[in-house]
PDB file of C-alpha atoms in Angstrom:
ATOM      1  CA  MET H   1    -135.554  14.155 -48.030  1.00 49.00           C
ATOM      2  CA  ASP H   2    -135.542  10.349 -47.840  1.00 57.00           C
ATOM      3  CA  SER H   3    -132.546   8.070 -47.411  1.00 70.00           C
ATOM      4  CA  SER H   4    -132.104   7.598 -51.193  1.00 71.00           C
ATOM      5  CA  GLY H   5    -132.025  11.421 -51.936  1.00 75.00           C
ATOM      6  CA  THR H   6    -129.600  12.020 -49.050  1.00 83.00           C
ATOM      7  CA  ARG H   7    -127.341   9.122 -50.480  1.00 83.00           C
ATOM      8  CA  ARG H   8    -127.550  10.464 -54.134  1.00 81.00           C
ATOM      9  CA  GLN H   9    -126.762  14.175 -53.013  1.00 82.00           C
ATOM     10  CA  ASN H  10    -123.745  12.633 -50.961  1.00 85.00           C
ATOM     11  CA  THR H  11    -122.398  10.879 -53.924  1.00 87.00           C
ATOM     12  CA  ARG H  12    -122.774  14.015 -56.090  1.00 83.00           C
ATOM     13  CA  ARG H  13    -120.851  15.965 -53.440  1.00 83.00           C
ATOM     14  CA  LYS H  14    -117.992  13.256 -53.414  1.00 88.00           C
ATOM     15  CA  LEU H  15    -117.906  13.546 -57.212  1.00 88.00           C
ATOM     16  CA  PHE H  16    -117.562  17.122 -57.274  1.00 84.00           C
ATOM     17  CA  GLU H  17    -114.939  17.294 -54.815  1.00 85.00           C
ATOM     18  CA  ALA H  18    -113.036  14.455 -56.661  1.00 89.00           C
ATOM     19  CA  ALA H  19    -113.419  16.221 -59.959  1.00 87.00           C
ATOM     20  CA  VAL H  20    -112.411  19.945 -58.904  1.00 84.00           C
ATOM     21  CA  THR H  21    -109.378  18.382 -57.174  1.00 85.00           C
ATOM     22  CA  LEU H  22    -108.135  16.214 -60.165  1.00 88.00           C
ATOM     23  CA  ILE H  23    -109.190  18.902 -62.792  1.00 83.00           C
ATOM     24  CA  ALA H  24    -107.437  21.584 -60.792  1.00 79.00           C
ATOM     25  CA  GLU H  25    -104.269  19.154 -60.624  1.00 83.00           C
ATOM     26  CA  GLN H  26    -103.967  18.073 -64.320  1.00 84.00           C
ATOM     27  CA  GLY H  27    -106.509  19.896 -66.325  1.00 81.00           C
ATOM     28  CA  PHE H  28    -109.886  18.906 -67.625  1.00 81.00           C
ATOM     29  CA  SER H  29    -108.664  17.241 -70.847  1.00 82.00           C
ATOM     30  CA  SER H  30    -106.337  15.071 -68.760  1.00 88.00           C
ATOM     31  CA  THR H  31    -108.794  13.913 -66.122  1.00 89.00           C
ATOM     32  CA  THR H  32    -110.714  10.864 -67.019  1.00 91.00           C
ATOM     33  CA  VAL H  33    -114.063   9.523 -65.659  1.00 91.00           C
ATOM     34  CA  ASP H  34    -112.148   6.718 -64.160  1.00 93.00           C
ATOM     35  CA  GLU H  35    -109.847   8.956 -62.098  1.00 93.00           C
ATOM     36  CA  ILE H  36    -113.026  10.910 -60.761  1.00 91.00           C
ATOM     37  CA  ALA H  37    -114.651   7.675 -59.870  1.00 93.00           C
ATOM     38  CA  GLU H  38    -111.572   6.322 -58.422  1.00 94.00           C
ATOM     39  CA  ARG H  39    -110.941   9.726 -55.999  1.00 93.00           C
ATOM     40  CA  ALA H  40    -114.544   9.791 -55.053  1.00 92.00           C
ATOM     41  CA  GLY H  41    -114.506   6.277 -54.085  1.00 93.00           C
ATOM     42  CA  VAL H  42    -117.482   5.355 -56.344  1.00 92.00           C
ATOM     43  CA  ALA H  43    -117.904   2.874 -59.467  1.00 92.00           C
ATOM     44  CA  LYS H  44    -117.537   4.552 -62.963  1.00 90.00           C
ATOM     45  CA  GLY H  45    -120.999   3.709 -63.624  1.00 91.00           C
ATOM     46  CA  THR H  46    -122.152   5.948 -60.736  1.00 90.00           C
ATOM     47  CA  VAL H  47    -120.582   8.870 -62.444  1.00 89.00           C
ATOM     48  CA  TYR H  48    -122.756   8.435 -65.571  1.00 89.00           C
ATOM     49  CA  TYR H  49    -125.613   7.691 -63.283  1.00 89.00           C
ATOM     50  CA  ASN H  50    -125.500  11.010 -62.026  1.00 86.00           C
ATOM     51  CA  PHE H  51    -123.962  12.947 -64.923  1.00 88.00           C
ATOM     52  CA  ALA H  52    -124.468  12.171 -68.680  1.00 88.00           C
ATOM     53  CA  SER H  53    -120.954  13.058 -69.278  1.00 86.00           C
ATOM     54  CA  LYS H  54    -117.628  14.435 -67.970  1.00 84.00           C
ATOM     55  CA  THR H  55    -118.418  17.773 -69.472  1.00 84.00           C
ATOM     56  CA  VAL H  56    -121.715  17.884 -67.638  1.00 87.00           C
ATOM     57  CA  LEU H  57    -120.243  16.927 -64.444  1.00 84.00           C
ATOM     58  CA  PHE H  58    -117.918  19.718 -64.912  1.00 83.00           C
ATOM     59  CA  GLU H  59    -120.455  22.384 -66.139  1.00 84.00           C
ATOM     60  CA  GLU H  60    -122.668  21.427 -63.062  1.00 84.00           C
ATOM     61  CA  LEU H  61    -119.601  21.617 -60.750  1.00 82.00           C
ATOM     62  CA  LEU H  62    -118.972  25.149 -61.879  1.00 82.00           C
ATOM     63  CA  ARG H  63    -122.589  26.153 -61.602  1.00 85.00           C
ATOM     64  CA  HIS H  64    -122.700  24.563 -58.167  1.00 83.00           C
ATOM     65  CA  GLY H  65    -119.835  26.315 -56.784  1.00 85.00           C
ATOM     66  CA  ILE H  66    -120.512  29.723 -57.949  1.00 87.00           C
ATOM     67  CA  GLU H  67    -124.338  29.332 -56.497  1.00 88.00           C
ATOM     68  CA  LEU H  68    -122.637  28.529 -53.319  1.00 88.00           C
ATOM     69  CA  LEU H  69    -120.357  31.701 -53.408  1.00 92.00           C
ATOM     70  CA  THR H  70    -123.291  33.633 -54.385  1.00 94.00           C
ATOM     71  CA  ASP H  71    -125.636  32.424 -51.563  1.00 94.00           C
ATOM     72  CA  SER H  72    -122.819  33.266 -49.133  1.00 95.00           C
ATOM     73  CA  LEU H  73    -122.585  36.731 -50.528  1.00 96.00           C
ATOM     74  CA  GLN H  74    -126.244  37.242 -50.090  1.00 97.00           C
ATOM     75  CA  ALA H  75    -126.240  35.908 -46.464  1.00 97.00           C
ATOM     76  CA  ALA H  76    -123.410  38.074 -45.496  1.00 97.00           C
ATOM     77  CA  ALA H  77    -125.415  41.210 -46.688  1.00 97.00           C
ATOM     78  CA  ASP H  78    -128.524  40.138 -45.409  1.00 97.00           C
ATOM     79  CA  GLU H  79    -126.986  39.484 -42.008  1.00 97.00           C
ATOM     80  CA  THR H  80    -125.345  42.864 -41.953  1.00 97.00           C
ATOM     81  CA  ALA H  81    -128.802  44.343 -42.725  1.00 95.00           C
ATOM     82  CA  GLU H  82    -130.437  42.628 -39.909  1.00 96.00           C
ATOM     83  CA  ARG H  83    -127.662  43.865 -37.633  1.00 95.00           C
ATOM     84  CA  GLY H  84    -128.506  47.598 -38.892  1.00 95.00           C
ATOM     85  CA  GLY H  85    -125.237  47.984 -40.520  1.00 94.00           C
ATOM     86  CA  SER H  86    -124.870  50.197 -43.575  1.00 94.00           C
ATOM     87  CA  ARG H  87    -124.607  49.008 -47.213  1.00 94.00           C
ATOM     88  CA  VAL H  88    -120.911  49.922 -47.133  1.00 93.00           C
ATOM     89  CA  ASP H  89    -120.683  47.585 -43.964  1.00 95.00           C
ATOM     90  CA  ALA H  90    -122.691  44.920 -45.983  1.00 96.00           C
ATOM     91  CA  LEU H  91    -119.837  45.170 -49.015  1.00 96.00           C
ATOM     92  CA  ASP H  92    -117.230  44.761 -46.060  1.00 96.00           C
ATOM     93  CA  SER H  93    -119.069  41.553 -44.817  1.00 97.00           C
ATOM     94  CA  MET H  94    -119.282  40.188 -48.443  1.00 97.00           C
ATOM     95  CA  ILE H  95    -115.518  40.555 -48.925  1.00 96.00           C
ATOM     96  CA  ARG H  96    -115.070  38.679 -45.928  1.00 97.00           C
ATOM     97  CA  ALA H  97    -117.552  35.920 -47.072  1.00 97.00           C
ATOM     98  CA  GLY H  98    -115.789  35.715 -50.399  1.00 95.00           C
ATOM     99  CA  LEU H  99    -112.323  35.081 -48.857  1.00 95.00           C
ATOM    100  CA  ASP H 100    -114.168  32.643 -46.263  1.00 95.00           C
ATOM    101  CA  PHE H 101    -115.541  30.679 -49.592  1.00 91.00           C
ATOM    102  CA  ILE H 102    -112.080  30.685 -51.458  1.00 90.00           C
ATOM    103  CA  THR H 103    -110.495  29.610 -48.512  1.00 90.00           C
ATOM    104  CA  ARG H 104    -112.721  26.530 -48.223  1.00 87.00           C
ATOM    105  CA  TYR H 105    -112.782  25.871 -52.122  1.00 84.00           C
ATOM    106  CA  PRO H 106    -109.522  27.057 -53.393  1.00 84.00           C
ATOM    107  CA  SER H 107    -109.252  24.559 -56.082  1.00 80.00           C
ATOM    108  CA  LEU H 108    -112.760  25.332 -57.434  1.00 81.00           C
ATOM    109  CA  THR H 109    -111.728  29.118 -57.223  1.00 83.00           C
ATOM    110  CA  GLN H 110    -108.592  28.225 -59.278  1.00 80.00           C
ATOM    111  CA  LEU H 111    -110.710  26.530 -61.814  1.00 79.00           C
ATOM    112  CA  TYR H 112    -113.462  29.403 -61.878  1.00 81.00           C
ATOM    113  CA  VAL H 113    -110.729  32.011 -62.685  1.00 80.00           C
ATOM    114  CA  ALA H 114    -108.735  29.972 -65.346  1.00 77.00           C
ATOM    115  CA  GLU H 115    -112.061  29.187 -67.178  1.00 77.00           C
ATOM    116  CA  LEU H 116    -113.468  32.494 -67.153  1.00 75.00           C
ATOM    117  CA  TRP H 117    -111.219  33.573 -69.857  1.00 74.00           C
ATOM    118  CA  ARG H 118    -111.476  30.600 -72.319  1.00 72.00           C
ATOM    119  CA  THR H 119    -113.788  30.819 -75.170  1.00 70.00           C
ATOM    120  CA  ASN H 120    -114.126  27.441 -76.796  1.00 74.00           C
ATOM    121  CA  ARG H 121    -115.625  25.568 -73.614  1.00 73.00           C
ATOM    122  CA  ALA H 122    -119.235  23.994 -73.858  1.00 71.00           C
ATOM    123  CA  TRP H 123    -119.834  25.417 -70.457  1.00 76.00           C
ATOM    124  CA  GLN H 124    -118.745  28.968 -71.404  1.00 80.00           C
ATOM    125  CA  SER H 125    -122.538  30.110 -71.303  1.00 83.00           C
ATOM    126  CA  THR H 126    -123.377  28.662 -67.993  1.00 81.00           C
ATOM    127  CA  LEU H 127    -120.231  30.152 -66.488  1.00 82.00           C
ATOM    128  CA  MET H 128    -121.237  33.727 -67.702  1.00 87.00           C
ATOM    129  CA  GLN H 129    -124.836  33.085 -66.223  1.00 86.00           C
ATOM    130  CA  VAL H 130    -123.751  32.064 -62.632  1.00 86.00           C
ATOM    131  CA  ARG H 131    -120.963  34.626 -62.786  1.00 89.00           C
ATOM    132  CA  GLN H 132    -123.801  37.415 -63.398  1.00 93.00           C
ATOM    133  CA  LYS H 133    -125.985  36.014 -60.597  1.00 92.00           C
ATOM    134  CA  ALA H 134    -122.908  36.677 -58.253  1.00 93.00           C
ATOM    135  CA  ILE H 135    -122.461  40.108 -59.870  1.00 96.00           C
ATOM    136  CA  ALA H 136    -126.089  40.856 -59.480  1.00 96.00           C
ATOM    137  CA  VAL H 137    -125.892  40.567 -55.429  1.00 96.00           C
ATOM    138  CA  ILE H 138    -122.981  43.025 -55.191  1.00 97.00           C
ATOM    139  CA  GLU H 139    -124.796  45.353 -57.834  1.00 97.00           C
ATOM    140  CA  CYS H 140    -128.020  45.327 -55.556  1.00 97.00           C
ATOM    141  CA  VAL H 141    -126.055  46.616 -52.404  1.00 96.00           C
ATOM    142  CA  LEU H 142    -124.210  49.088 -54.401  1.00 96.00           C
ATOM    143  CA  THR H 143    -127.669  50.179 -55.769  1.00 97.00           C
ATOM    144  CA  ASP H 144    -129.038  50.506 -52.438  1.00 95.00           C
ATOM    145  CA  ALA H 145    -126.136  52.317 -51.032  1.00 94.00           C
ATOM    146  CA  VAL H 146    -126.351  54.905 -53.768  1.00 94.00           C
ATOM    147  CA  ALA H 147    -130.095  55.352 -53.033  1.00 95.00           C
ATOM    148  CA  ALA H 148    -129.503  55.921 -49.313  1.00 92.00           C
ATOM    149  CA  GLY H 149    -126.747  58.379 -50.045  1.00 92.00           C
ATOM    150  CA  GLU H 150    -124.000  56.254 -48.697  1.00 91.00           C
ATOM    151  CA  LEU H 151    -122.267  56.432 -52.175  1.00 91.00           C
ATOM    152  CA  SER H 152    -121.974  58.647 -55.026  1.00 90.00           C
ATOM    153  CA  THR H 153    -124.617  58.880 -57.946  1.00 93.00           C
ATOM    154  CA  GLU H 154    -122.021  58.831 -60.268  1.00 92.00           C
ATOM    155  CA  LEU H 155    -120.773  55.383 -59.243  1.00 92.00           C
ATOM    156  CA  ASP H 156    -120.487  53.100 -62.230  1.00 95.00           C
ATOM    157  CA  ILE H 157    -122.314  50.149 -60.599  1.00 96.00           C
ATOM    158  CA  PRO H 158    -122.027  47.187 -62.906  1.00 96.00           C
ATOM    159  CA  LEU H 159    -118.105  48.174 -63.228  1.00 96.00           C
ATOM    160  CA  THR H 160    -117.679  48.610 -59.740  1.00 94.00           C
ATOM    161  CA  ALA H 161    -119.457  45.292 -58.698  1.00 96.00           C
ATOM    162  CA  SER H 162    -117.702  43.306 -61.361  1.00 95.00           C
ATOM    163  CA  ALA H 163    -114.452  45.201 -60.024  1.00 93.00           C
ATOM    164  CA  LEU H 164    -115.183  44.127 -56.201  1.00 94.00           C
ATOM    165  CA  PHE H 165    -115.764  40.841 -57.354  1.00 94.00           C
ATOM    166  CA  GLY H 166    -112.495  40.273 -59.201  1.00 91.00           C
ATOM    167  CA  MET H 167    -110.660  42.086 -56.517  1.00 91.00           C
ATOM    168  CA  VAL H 168    -111.673  39.234 -53.669  1.00 93.00           C
ATOM    169  CA  LEU H 169    -110.908  36.321 -56.290  1.00 90.00           C
ATOM    170  CA  VAL H 170    -107.600  37.772 -57.471  1.00 89.00           C
ATOM    171  CA  ALA H 171    -106.247  38.961 -54.054  1.00 92.00           C
ATOM    172  CA  ALA H 172    -107.269  35.622 -52.294  1.00 91.00           C
ATOM    173  CA  LEU H 173    -105.480  33.404 -55.071  1.00 87.00           C
ATOM    174  CA  ASP H 174    -102.417  35.738 -55.107  1.00 91.00           C
ATOM    175  CA  TRP H 175    -102.349  35.306 -51.044  1.00 93.00           C
ATOM    176  CA  GLN H 176    -102.738  31.788 -51.289  1.00 88.00           C
ATOM    177  CA  SER H 177    -100.105  31.127 -53.765  1.00 88.00           C
ATOM    178  CA  PHE H 178     -97.557  33.825 -52.974  1.00 93.00           C
ATOM    179  CA  GLN H 179     -98.174  35.330 -49.323  1.00 93.00           C
ATOM    180  CA  PRO H 180     -99.810  32.023 -47.658  1.00 91.00           C
ATOM    181  CA  GLU H 181     -98.049  33.243 -44.312  1.00 95.00           C
ATOM    182  CA  ARG H 182    -100.725  35.887 -44.010  1.00 94.00           C
ATOM    183  CA  SER H 183    -103.944  35.277 -41.926  1.00 95.00           C
ATOM    184  CA  ILE H 184    -107.377  35.853 -43.509  1.00 95.00           C
ATOM    185  CA  ASP H 185    -107.796  38.748 -40.911  1.00 96.00           C
ATOM    186  CA  GLU H 186    -104.851  40.236 -42.651  1.00 96.00           C
ATOM    187  CA  VAL H 187    -106.124  39.975 -45.938  1.00 95.00           C
ATOM    188  CA  HIS H 188    -109.682  41.137 -45.036  1.00 96.00           C
ATOM    189  CA  SER H 189    -108.255  44.007 -43.201  1.00 95.00           C
ATOM    190  CA  ALA H 190    -106.157  45.406 -46.354  1.00 94.00           C
ATOM    191  CA  LEU H 191    -109.058  44.776 -48.962  1.00 94.00           C
ATOM    192  CA  SER H 192    -111.390  46.468 -46.403  1.00 93.00           C
ATOM    193  CA  ARG H 193    -109.130  49.540 -46.339  1.00 91.00           C
ATOM    194  CA  LEU H 194    -109.165  49.634 -50.029  1.00 88.00           C
ATOM    195  CA  LEU H 195    -112.945  49.320 -50.061  1.00 86.00           C
ATOM    196  CA  GLN H 196    -113.267  52.217 -47.682  1.00 80.00           C
ATOM    197  CA  GLY H 197    -110.886  54.412 -49.402  1.00 73.00           C
ATOM    198  CA  ARG H 198    -112.126  53.869 -52.869  1.00 61.00           C
ATOM    199  CA  VAL H 199    -115.619  53.070 -53.035  1.00 63.00           C
ATOM    200  CA  SER H 200    -117.007  54.540 -49.637  1.00 57.00           C
ATOM    201  CA  GLY H 201    -114.837  57.603 -50.131  1.00 53.00           C
ATOM    202  CA  ALA H 202    -116.349  58.345 -53.651  1.00 46.00           C
ATOM    203  CA  GLY H 203    -119.343  59.648 -51.640  1.00 43.00           C
ATOM    204  CA  ARG H 204    -117.552  62.101 -49.812  1.00 43.00           C
TER     205      ARG H 204
END
């Protein structure tokens, strides 16, 4: 990538980080383009050069963030497979990857969870699409686990994938908000036991 492309990518990253922090702090409606530009350390015109509007910026922010999470989940599954681990091991690795991601991007996660249940947003369709991409990664591993005999054929794969995805999001936000003294290892261990007892145990 040339230097101009790298500069633009860095600028967009700064705008993403500024926007997600501000919107998490004070809400979408109360956040202005001026504030986003100031927080990012760029001119107001730079925001509009990169994004047509604040709405477009926020839509791209959500898309970018969940795609990063999806990539993290896929990488965790792939690495487990390369090590010769089981599909349930892959699910456990994905839980850890999700927790790691949320630890790095807590404001983005808060925004995603808050926006997921709104029905009057311009970006609702985009949010549903990127959410489904993340769920599909989990569904794929569950499908392979059933095919390999690791999990019961009676497993409701779509619902289980959504439940695992939601479990990690909600547990991580609860941890950070109400039990911050706990380490990520403790949280992962608790969710891992839940996975082993409820999902893996279904095949026994």
